[in-house]
GROMACS .gro file of C-alpha atoms in nm:
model
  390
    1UNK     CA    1   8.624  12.014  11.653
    2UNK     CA    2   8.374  11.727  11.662
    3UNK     CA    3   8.325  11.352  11.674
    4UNK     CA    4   8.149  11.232  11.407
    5UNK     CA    5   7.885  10.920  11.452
    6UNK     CA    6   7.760  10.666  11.126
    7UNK     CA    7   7.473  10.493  11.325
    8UNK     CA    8   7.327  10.232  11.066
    9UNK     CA    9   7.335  10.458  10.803
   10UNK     CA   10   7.213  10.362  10.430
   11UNK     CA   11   7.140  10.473  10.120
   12UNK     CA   12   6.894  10.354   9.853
   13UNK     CA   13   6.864  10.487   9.499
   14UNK     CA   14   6.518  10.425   9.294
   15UNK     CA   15   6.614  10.336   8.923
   16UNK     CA   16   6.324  10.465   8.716
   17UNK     CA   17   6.450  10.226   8.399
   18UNK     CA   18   6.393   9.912   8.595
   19UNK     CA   19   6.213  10.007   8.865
   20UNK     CA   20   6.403   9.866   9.146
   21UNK     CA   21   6.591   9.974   9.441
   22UNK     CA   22   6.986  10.015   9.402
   23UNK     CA   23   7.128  10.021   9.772
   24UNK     CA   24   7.461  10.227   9.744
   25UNK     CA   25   7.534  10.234  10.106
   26UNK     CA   26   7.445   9.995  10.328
   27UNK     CA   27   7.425   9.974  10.686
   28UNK     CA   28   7.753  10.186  10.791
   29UNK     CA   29   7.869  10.200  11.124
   30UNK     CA   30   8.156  10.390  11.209
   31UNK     CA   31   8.276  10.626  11.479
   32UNK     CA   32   8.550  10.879  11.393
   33UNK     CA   33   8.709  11.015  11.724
   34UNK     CA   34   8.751  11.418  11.754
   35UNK     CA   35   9.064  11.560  11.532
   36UNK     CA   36   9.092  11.244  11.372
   37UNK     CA   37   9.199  11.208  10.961
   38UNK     CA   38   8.986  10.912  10.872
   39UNK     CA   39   9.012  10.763  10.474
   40UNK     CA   40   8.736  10.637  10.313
   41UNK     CA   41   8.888  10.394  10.033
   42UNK     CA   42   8.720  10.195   9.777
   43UNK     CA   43   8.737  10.122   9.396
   44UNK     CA   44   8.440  10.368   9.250
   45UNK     CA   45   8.124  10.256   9.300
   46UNK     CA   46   8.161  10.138   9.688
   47UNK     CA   47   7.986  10.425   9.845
   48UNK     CA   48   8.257  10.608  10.008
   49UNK     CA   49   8.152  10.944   9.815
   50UNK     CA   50   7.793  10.929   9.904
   51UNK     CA   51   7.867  10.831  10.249
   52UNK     CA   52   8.046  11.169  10.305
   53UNK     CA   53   7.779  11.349  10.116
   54UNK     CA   54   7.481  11.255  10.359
   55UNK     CA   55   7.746  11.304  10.630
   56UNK     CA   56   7.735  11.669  10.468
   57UNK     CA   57   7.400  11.658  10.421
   58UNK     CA   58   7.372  11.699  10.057
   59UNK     CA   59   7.255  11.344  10.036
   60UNK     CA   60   6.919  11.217  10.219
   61UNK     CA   61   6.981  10.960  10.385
   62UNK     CA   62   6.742  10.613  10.377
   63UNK     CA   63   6.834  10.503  10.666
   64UNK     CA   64   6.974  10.539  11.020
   65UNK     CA   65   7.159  10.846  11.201
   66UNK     CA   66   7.467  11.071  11.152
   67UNK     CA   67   7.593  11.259  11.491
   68UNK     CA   68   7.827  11.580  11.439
   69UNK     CA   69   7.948  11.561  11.838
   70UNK     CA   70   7.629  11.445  12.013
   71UNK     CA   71   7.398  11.630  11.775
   72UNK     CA   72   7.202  11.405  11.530
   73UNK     CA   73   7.229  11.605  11.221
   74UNK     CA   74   6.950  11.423  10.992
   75UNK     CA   75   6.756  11.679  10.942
   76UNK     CA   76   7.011  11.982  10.943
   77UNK     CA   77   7.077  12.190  10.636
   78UNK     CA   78   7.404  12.122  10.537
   79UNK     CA   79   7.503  12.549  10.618
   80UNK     CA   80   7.408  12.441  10.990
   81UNK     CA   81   7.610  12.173  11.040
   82UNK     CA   82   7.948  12.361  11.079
   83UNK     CA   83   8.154  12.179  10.832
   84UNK     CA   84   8.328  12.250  10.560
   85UNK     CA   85   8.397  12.091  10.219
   86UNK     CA   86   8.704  12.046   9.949
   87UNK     CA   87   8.588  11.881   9.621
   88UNK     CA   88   8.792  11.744   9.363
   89UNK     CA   89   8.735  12.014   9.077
   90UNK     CA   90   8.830  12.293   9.327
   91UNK     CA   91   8.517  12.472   9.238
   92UNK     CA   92   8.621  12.784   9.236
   93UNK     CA   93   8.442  13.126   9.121
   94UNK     CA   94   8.710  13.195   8.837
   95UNK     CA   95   8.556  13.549   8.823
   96UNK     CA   96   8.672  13.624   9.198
   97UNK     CA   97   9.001  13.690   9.276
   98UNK     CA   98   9.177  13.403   9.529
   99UNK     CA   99   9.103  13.679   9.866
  100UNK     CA  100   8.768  13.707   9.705
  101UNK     CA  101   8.712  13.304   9.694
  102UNK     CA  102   8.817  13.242  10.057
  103UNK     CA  103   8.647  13.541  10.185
  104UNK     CA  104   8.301  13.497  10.007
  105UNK     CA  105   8.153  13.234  10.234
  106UNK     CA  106   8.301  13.413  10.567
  107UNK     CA  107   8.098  13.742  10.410
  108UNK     CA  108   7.805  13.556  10.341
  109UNK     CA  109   7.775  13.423  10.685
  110UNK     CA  110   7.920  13.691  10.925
  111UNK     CA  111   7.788  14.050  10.713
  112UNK     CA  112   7.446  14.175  10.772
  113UNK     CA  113   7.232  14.243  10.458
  114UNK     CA  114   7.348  14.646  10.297
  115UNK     CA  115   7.074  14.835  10.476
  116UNK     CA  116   7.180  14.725  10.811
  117UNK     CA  117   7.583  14.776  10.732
  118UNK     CA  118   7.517  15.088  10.619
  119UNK     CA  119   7.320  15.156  10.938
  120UNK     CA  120   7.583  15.056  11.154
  121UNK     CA  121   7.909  15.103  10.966
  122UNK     CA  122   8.126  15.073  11.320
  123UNK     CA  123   7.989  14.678  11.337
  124UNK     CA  124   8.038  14.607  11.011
  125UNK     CA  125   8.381  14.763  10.967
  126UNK     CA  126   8.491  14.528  11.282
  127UNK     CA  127   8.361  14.228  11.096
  128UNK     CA  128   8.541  14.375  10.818
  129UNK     CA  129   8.830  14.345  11.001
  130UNK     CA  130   8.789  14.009  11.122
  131UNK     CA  131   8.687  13.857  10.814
  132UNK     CA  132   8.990  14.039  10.652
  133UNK     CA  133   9.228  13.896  10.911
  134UNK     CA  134   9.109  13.524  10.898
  135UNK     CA  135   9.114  13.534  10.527
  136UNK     CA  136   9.512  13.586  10.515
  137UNK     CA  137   9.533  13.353  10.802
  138UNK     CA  138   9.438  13.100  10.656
  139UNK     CA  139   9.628  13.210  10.305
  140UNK     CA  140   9.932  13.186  10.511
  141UNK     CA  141   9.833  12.857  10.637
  142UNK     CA  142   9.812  12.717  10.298
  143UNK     CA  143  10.101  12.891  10.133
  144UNK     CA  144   9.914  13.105   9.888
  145UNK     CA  145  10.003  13.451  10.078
  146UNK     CA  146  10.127  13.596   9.746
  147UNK     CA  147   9.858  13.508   9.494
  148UNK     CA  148   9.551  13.622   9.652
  149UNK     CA  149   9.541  13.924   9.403
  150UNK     CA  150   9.532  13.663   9.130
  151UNK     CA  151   9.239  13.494   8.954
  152UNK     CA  152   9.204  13.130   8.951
  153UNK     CA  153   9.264  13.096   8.567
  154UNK     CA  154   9.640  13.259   8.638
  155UNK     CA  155   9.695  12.973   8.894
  156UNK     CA  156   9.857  12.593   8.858
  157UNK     CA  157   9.650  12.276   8.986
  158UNK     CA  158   9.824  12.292   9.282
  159UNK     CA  159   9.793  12.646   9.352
  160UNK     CA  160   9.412  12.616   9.254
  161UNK     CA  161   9.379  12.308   9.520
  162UNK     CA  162   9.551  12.541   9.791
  163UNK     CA  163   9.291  12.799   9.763
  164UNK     CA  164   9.025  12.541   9.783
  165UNK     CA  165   9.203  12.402  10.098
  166UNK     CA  166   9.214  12.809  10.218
  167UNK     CA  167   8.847  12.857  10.180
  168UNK     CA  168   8.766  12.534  10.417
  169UNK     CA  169   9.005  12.658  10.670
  170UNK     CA  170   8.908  12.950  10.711
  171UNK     CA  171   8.551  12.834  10.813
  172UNK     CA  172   8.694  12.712  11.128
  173UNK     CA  173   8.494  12.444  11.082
  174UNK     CA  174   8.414  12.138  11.360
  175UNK     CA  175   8.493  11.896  11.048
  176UNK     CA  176   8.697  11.873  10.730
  177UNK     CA  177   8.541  11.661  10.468
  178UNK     CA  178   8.752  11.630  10.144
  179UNK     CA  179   8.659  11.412   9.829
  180UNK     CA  180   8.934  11.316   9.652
  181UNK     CA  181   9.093  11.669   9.662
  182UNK     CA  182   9.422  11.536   9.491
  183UNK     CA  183   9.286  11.335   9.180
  184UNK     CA  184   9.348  11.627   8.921
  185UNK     CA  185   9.698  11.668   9.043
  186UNK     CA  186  10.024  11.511   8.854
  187UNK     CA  187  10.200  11.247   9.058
  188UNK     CA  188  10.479  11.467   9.180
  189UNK     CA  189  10.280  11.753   9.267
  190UNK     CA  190  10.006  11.451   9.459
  191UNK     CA  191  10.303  11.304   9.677
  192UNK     CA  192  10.417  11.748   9.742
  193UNK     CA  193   9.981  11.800   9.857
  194UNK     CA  194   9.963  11.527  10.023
  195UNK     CA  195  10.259  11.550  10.273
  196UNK     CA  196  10.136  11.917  10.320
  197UNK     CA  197   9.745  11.806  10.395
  198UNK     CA  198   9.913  11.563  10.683
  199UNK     CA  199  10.105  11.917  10.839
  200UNK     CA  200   9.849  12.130  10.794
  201UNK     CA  201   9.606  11.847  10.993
  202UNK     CA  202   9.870  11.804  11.243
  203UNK     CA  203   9.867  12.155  11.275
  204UNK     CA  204   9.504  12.223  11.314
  205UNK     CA  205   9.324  11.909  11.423
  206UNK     CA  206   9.014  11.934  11.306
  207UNK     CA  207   8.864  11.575  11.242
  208UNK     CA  208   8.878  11.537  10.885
  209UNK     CA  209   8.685  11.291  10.645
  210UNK     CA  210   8.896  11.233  10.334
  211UNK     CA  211   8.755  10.979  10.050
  212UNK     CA  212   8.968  10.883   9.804
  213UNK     CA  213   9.023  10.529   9.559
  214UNK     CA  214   9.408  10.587   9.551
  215UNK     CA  215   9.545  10.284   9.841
  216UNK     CA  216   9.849  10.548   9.878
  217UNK     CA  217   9.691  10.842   9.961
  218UNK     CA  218   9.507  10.605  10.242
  219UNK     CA  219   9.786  10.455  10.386
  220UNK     CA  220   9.973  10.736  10.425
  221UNK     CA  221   9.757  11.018  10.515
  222UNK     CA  222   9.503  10.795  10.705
  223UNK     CA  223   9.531  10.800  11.106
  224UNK     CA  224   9.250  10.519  11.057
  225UNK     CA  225   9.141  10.363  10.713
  226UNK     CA  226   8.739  10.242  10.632
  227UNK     CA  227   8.795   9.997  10.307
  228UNK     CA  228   8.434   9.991  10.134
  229UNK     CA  229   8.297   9.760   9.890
  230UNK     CA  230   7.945   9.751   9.713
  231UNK     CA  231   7.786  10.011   9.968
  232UNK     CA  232   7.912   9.787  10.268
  233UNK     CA  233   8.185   9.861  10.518
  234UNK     CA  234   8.459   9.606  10.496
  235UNK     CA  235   8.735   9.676  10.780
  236UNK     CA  236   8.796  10.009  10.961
  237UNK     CA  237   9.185  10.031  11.137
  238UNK     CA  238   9.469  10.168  11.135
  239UNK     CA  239   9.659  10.163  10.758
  240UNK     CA  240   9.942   9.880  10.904
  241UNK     CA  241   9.683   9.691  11.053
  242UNK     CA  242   9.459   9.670  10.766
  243UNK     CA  243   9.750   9.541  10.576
  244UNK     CA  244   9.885   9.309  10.756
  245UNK     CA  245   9.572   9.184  10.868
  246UNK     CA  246   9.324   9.184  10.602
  247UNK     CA  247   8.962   9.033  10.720
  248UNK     CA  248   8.900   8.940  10.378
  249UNK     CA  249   8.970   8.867  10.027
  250UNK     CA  250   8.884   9.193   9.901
  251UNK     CA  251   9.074   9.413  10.158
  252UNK     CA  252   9.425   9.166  10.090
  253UNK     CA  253   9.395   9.220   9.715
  254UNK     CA  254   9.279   9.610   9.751
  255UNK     CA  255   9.585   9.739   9.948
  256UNK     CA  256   9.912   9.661   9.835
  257UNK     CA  257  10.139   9.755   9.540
  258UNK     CA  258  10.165   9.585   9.353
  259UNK     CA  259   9.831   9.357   9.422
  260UNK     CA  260   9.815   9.057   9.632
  261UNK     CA  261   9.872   8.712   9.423
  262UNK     CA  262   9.575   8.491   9.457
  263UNK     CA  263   9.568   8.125   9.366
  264UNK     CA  264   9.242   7.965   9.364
  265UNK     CA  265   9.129   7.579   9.430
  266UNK     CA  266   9.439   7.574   9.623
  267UNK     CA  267   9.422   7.223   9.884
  268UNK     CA  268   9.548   7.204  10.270
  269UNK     CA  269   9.710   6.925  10.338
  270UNK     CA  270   9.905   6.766  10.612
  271UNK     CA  271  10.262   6.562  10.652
  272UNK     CA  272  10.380   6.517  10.999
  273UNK     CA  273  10.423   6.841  11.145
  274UNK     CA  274  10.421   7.023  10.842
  275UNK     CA  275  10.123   7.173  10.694
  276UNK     CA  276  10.114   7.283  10.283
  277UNK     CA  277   9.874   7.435  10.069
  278UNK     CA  278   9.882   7.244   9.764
  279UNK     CA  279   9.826   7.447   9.423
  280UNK     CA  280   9.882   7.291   9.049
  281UNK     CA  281  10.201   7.405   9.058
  282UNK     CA  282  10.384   7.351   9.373
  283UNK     CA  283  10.336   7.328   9.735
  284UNK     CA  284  10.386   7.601   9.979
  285UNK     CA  285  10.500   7.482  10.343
  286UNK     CA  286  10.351   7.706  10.577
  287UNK     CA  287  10.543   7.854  10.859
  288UNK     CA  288  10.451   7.661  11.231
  289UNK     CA  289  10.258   7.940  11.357
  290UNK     CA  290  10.011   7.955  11.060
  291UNK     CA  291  10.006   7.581  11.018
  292UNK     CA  292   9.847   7.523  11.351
  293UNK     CA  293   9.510   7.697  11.264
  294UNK     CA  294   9.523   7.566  10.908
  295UNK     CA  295   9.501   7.199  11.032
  296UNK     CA  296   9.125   7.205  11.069
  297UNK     CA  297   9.104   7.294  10.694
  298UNK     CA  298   9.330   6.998  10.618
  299UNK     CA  299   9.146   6.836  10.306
  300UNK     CA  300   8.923   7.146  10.233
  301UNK     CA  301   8.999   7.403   9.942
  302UNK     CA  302   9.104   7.715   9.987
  303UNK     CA  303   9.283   8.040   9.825
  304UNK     CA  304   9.653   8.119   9.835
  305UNK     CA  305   9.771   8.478   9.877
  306UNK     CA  306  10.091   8.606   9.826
  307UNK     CA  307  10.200   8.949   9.860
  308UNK     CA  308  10.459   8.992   9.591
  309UNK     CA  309  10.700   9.125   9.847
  310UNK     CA  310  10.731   8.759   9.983
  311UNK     CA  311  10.885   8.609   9.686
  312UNK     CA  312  11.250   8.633   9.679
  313UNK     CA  313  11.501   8.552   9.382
  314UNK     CA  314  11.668   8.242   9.497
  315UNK     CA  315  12.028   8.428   9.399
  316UNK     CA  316  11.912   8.708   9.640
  317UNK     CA  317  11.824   8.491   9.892
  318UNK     CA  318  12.012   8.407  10.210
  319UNK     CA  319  12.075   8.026  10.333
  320UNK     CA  320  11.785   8.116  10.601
  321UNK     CA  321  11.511   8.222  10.333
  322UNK     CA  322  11.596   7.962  10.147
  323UNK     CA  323  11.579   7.677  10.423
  324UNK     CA  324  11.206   7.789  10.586
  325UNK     CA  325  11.093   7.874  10.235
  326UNK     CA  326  10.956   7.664   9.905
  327UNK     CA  327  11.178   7.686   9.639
  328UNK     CA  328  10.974   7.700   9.339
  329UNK     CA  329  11.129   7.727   8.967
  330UNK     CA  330  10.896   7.988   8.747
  331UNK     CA  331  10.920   8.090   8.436
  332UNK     CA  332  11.015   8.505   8.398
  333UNK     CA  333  10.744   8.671   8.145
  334UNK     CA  334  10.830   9.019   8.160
  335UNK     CA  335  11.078   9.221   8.356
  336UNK     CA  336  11.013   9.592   8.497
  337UNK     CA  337  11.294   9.745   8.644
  338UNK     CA  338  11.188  10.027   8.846
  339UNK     CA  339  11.570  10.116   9.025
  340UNK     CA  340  11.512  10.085   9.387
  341UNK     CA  341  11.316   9.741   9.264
  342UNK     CA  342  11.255   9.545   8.978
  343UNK     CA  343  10.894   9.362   8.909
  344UNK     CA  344  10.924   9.032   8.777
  345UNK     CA  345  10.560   8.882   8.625
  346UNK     CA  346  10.638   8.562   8.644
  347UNK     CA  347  10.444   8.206   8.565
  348UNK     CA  348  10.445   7.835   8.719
  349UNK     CA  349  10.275   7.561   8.510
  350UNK     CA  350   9.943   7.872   8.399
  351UNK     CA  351   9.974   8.006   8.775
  352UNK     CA  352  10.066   8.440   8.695
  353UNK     CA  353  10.225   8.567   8.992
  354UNK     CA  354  10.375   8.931   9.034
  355UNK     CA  355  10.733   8.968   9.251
  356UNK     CA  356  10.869   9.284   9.370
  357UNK     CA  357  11.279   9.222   9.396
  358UNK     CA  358  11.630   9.371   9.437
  359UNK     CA  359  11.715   9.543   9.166
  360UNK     CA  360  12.004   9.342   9.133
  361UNK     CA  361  11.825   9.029   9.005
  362UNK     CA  362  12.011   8.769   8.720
  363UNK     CA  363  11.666   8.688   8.593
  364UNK     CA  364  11.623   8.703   8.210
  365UNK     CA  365  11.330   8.767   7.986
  366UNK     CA  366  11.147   8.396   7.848
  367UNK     CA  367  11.387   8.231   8.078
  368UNK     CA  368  11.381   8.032   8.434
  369UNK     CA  369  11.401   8.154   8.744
  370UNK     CA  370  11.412   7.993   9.083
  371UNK     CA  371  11.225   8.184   9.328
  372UNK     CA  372  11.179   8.139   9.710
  373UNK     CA  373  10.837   8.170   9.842
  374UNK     CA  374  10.804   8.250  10.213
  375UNK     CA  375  10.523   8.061  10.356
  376UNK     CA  376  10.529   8.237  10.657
  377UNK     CA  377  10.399   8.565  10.478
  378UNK     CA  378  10.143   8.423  10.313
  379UNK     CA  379   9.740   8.417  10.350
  380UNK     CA  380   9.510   8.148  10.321
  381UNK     CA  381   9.130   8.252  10.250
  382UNK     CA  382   8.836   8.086  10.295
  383UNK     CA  383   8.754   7.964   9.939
  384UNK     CA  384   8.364   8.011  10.022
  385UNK     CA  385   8.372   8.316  10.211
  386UNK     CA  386   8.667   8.492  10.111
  387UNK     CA  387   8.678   8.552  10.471
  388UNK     CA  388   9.063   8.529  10.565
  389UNK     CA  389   9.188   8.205  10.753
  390UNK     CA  390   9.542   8.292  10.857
   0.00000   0.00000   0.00000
C-alpha cells in the first residue's frame, strides 16, 4: 500500500480542427493518504477520468508530478508502477476461462519465458503453485469461487464485474484505481457491488482511486470525495462535509437528491434584527446565526439555495417549524410519490422549486399548498462568484 501525491498536475489536449489547446485537467493538487478510498466525482467532461489515467500512466501528463509513496512516477511505464486497474467494460478475454483471466497477468509477470521453465521445472512448478494459490484467493475474496471454470460469455454483469475486481486483487497491488466499475450494472445489482467494494476495501486496505459521475456511489463509498469541474478541482473532504458545506455553487447543486433549488437575483435585506433574502416571490428570514455574516451583503444581490429537504408541508409541520420558518403559499405542479417520500415540484409567482416530503402529504395536483421554508438550512451564494456566503 501507497500514498498517492497530485503535485500541480495538468493536462492539455491539441485540437488539430482548430488548432488550439483544450486544457482537460488543470492544476490538481491532491494528496490521498495510504489505504484510503478516495472518489473522484464530476458530470463527464470534468477530468476525473483522465486524472486517474496519468495517475496510471496511460496518459502523459503536461504538467506537474504524480508520487506513488515517495516515488515520482512521471516517467514510469504504467507495468512498473505497481497498480492495478478495473474499467468499466470489464475487459475481459471472453476466450479465457474466469481462472484463466485472473491468472494471466500473475503468469505474465512471475513465469520465466518456456526455455527457461522447461530448464528448471522445480522453480517454475513453485511459481505454479503460488500463482495457482493467489488466483483462488482472490476468487474467494470476490465471491466467484464456483465459476472460475466458466467463460465470461456464461456469466451475469455482476458476475463479469467480480472477475474484473478478482484480477486487480490478485496483483496485490500498492493502489486500486477503478473507473466507474459499476456503470453497466442495473440499480439493484449497483447498490448489492457497491456495499461489497466498501467490505472488500475494509478488508484489504489498499488505497483505492475510484472515479465515478453517480453523487451516490461518492457519498457512500467515498472515505474522502474530490468534486471536479471543467479540468479544475473544486472541494476535496469528507462526503458529509462536502454537503453540508459546499464552497461553491457548483458543489451545492452537484450533490444532493434531488438537486439543490437555486433562485437567482435574490436581494439581502435588513429589518431590525432580522435579516431576509428577498426573491420575487417571497422573503426568506434567515436563521440568527446565518444572518450575522449576511449583514455585510445587506443591499447586494445574491443566490438563494434550498435543499429540497428544507421545505416542509405546512400540515406536516410542527408549531416550532412553523414559527422560525417563512410560510410561503406555492402552487403544486406535479406530485411523485415515491413511499418512504413524496416529491412535490412546486411553483411561487415563475419561481420552480423541488420538495422532498412525508409521504403523508394533503397536497393536490394544480392546487395550493402552503409550505414552510426553513431559513436556517438554506445557502446564500455569492451572485458573482458563485462562491458560497453562508
Amino acid at each position: 500500500m501507497a500514498s498517492v501525491t497530485l503535485k500541480n498536475i495538468s493536462k492539455v489536449f491539441s485540437d488539430p480542427q482548430s488548432k488550439k489547446d483544450v486544457t482537460a485537467v488543470d492544476n490538481v493538487n491532491l494528496e490521498i493518504k495510504d489505504g484510503e478510498f478516495m472518489v473522484l466525482v464530476g458530470p463527464s467532461g470534468c477530468g476525473k477520468t483522465t486524472t486517474m489515467r496519468m495517475v496510471a500512466g496511460l496518459e502523459e501528463i503536461s504538467g506537474g508530478e504524480v508520487l506513488i509513496g515517495d516515488r515520482v512516477v512521471n516517467e514510469v511505464p504504467p507495468r512498473d508502477r505497481d497498480i492495478a486497474m478495473v474499467f468499466q467494460n470489464y475487459a475481459l478475454y471472453p476466450h479465457m476461462s474466469v481462472y484463466d483471466n485472473i491468472a494471466f497477468g500473475l503468469r505474465l509477470r512471475m513465469l520465466p519465458s518456456l526455455p527457461q521453465q522447461l530448464l528448471n521445472m522445480g522453480e517454475t512448478n513453485r511459481i505454479k503453485a503460488d500463482i495457482d494459490k493467489r488466483v483462488r484467493n482472490a476468487a474467494e475474496t470476490v465471491g466467484i469461487t464456483q465459476f472460475l471454470d466458466r467463460k465470461p460469455k456464461a456469466l451475469s454483469g455482476g458476475q463479469r464485474q467480480r472477475v474484473a475486481l478478482g484480477r486487480a486483487i490478485v496483483r496485490d497491488a500498492q493502489v486500486f484505481l477503478m473507473d466507474e466499475p459499476l456503470s453497466n450494472l442495473d440499480a439493484k445489482l449497483r447498490v448489492q457491488t457497491r456495499a461489497e467494494l466498501i467490505k472488500l476495501h475494509r478488508r484489504l486496505g489498499v488505497t483505492t482511486i475510484y472515479v465515478t459521475h453517480d453523487q451516490v456511489e461518492a457519498m457512500t463509498m467515498g472515505q474522502r470525495i474530490a468534486v471536479m469541474k471543467d479540468g479544475v478541482l473544486q472541494q476535496c473532504d469528507t462526503p458529509l462535509n462536502v454537503y453540508h458545506y459546499p464552497v461553491n455553487k457548483f458543489v451545492a447543486g452537484f450533490l444532493g437528491l434531488p438537486p439543490m433549488n437555486f433562485v437567482e437575483n435574490a436581494t439581502v435585506s435588513a429589518k431590525g434584527e432580522n435579516v431576509y433574502v428577498d426573491t420575487s416571490a417571497f422573503s426568506l428570514r434567515m436563521s440568527p446565526t446565518k444572518a450575522e455574516k449576511l449583514r455585510e451583503y445587506v443591499g447586494k444581490q445574491v443566490t438563494l439555495g434550498m435543499r429540497p429537504q428544507s421545505l416542509q408541508d405546512k400540515f406536516l409541520a410542527t408549531p416550532e417549524e412553523i414559527e422560525n420558518g417563512t410560510v410561503v403559499r406555492m402552487h403544486v405542479d406535479v406530485i411523485e410519490p415515491l413511499g418512504a417520500v413524496t416529491t412535490l415540484f412546486l411553483n411561487a409567482e415563475g419561481i420552480n422549486m423541488v420538495a422532498e416530503v412525508e409521504a403523508e402529504t394533503p397536497a393536490k395536483e394544480n392546487g395550493p399548498l402552503d409550505m414552510v421554508l426553513d431559513g436556517g438550512a438554506a445557502y446564500v451564494f455569492d451572485a458573482t462568484t458563485d462562491l458560497t456566503i453562508v
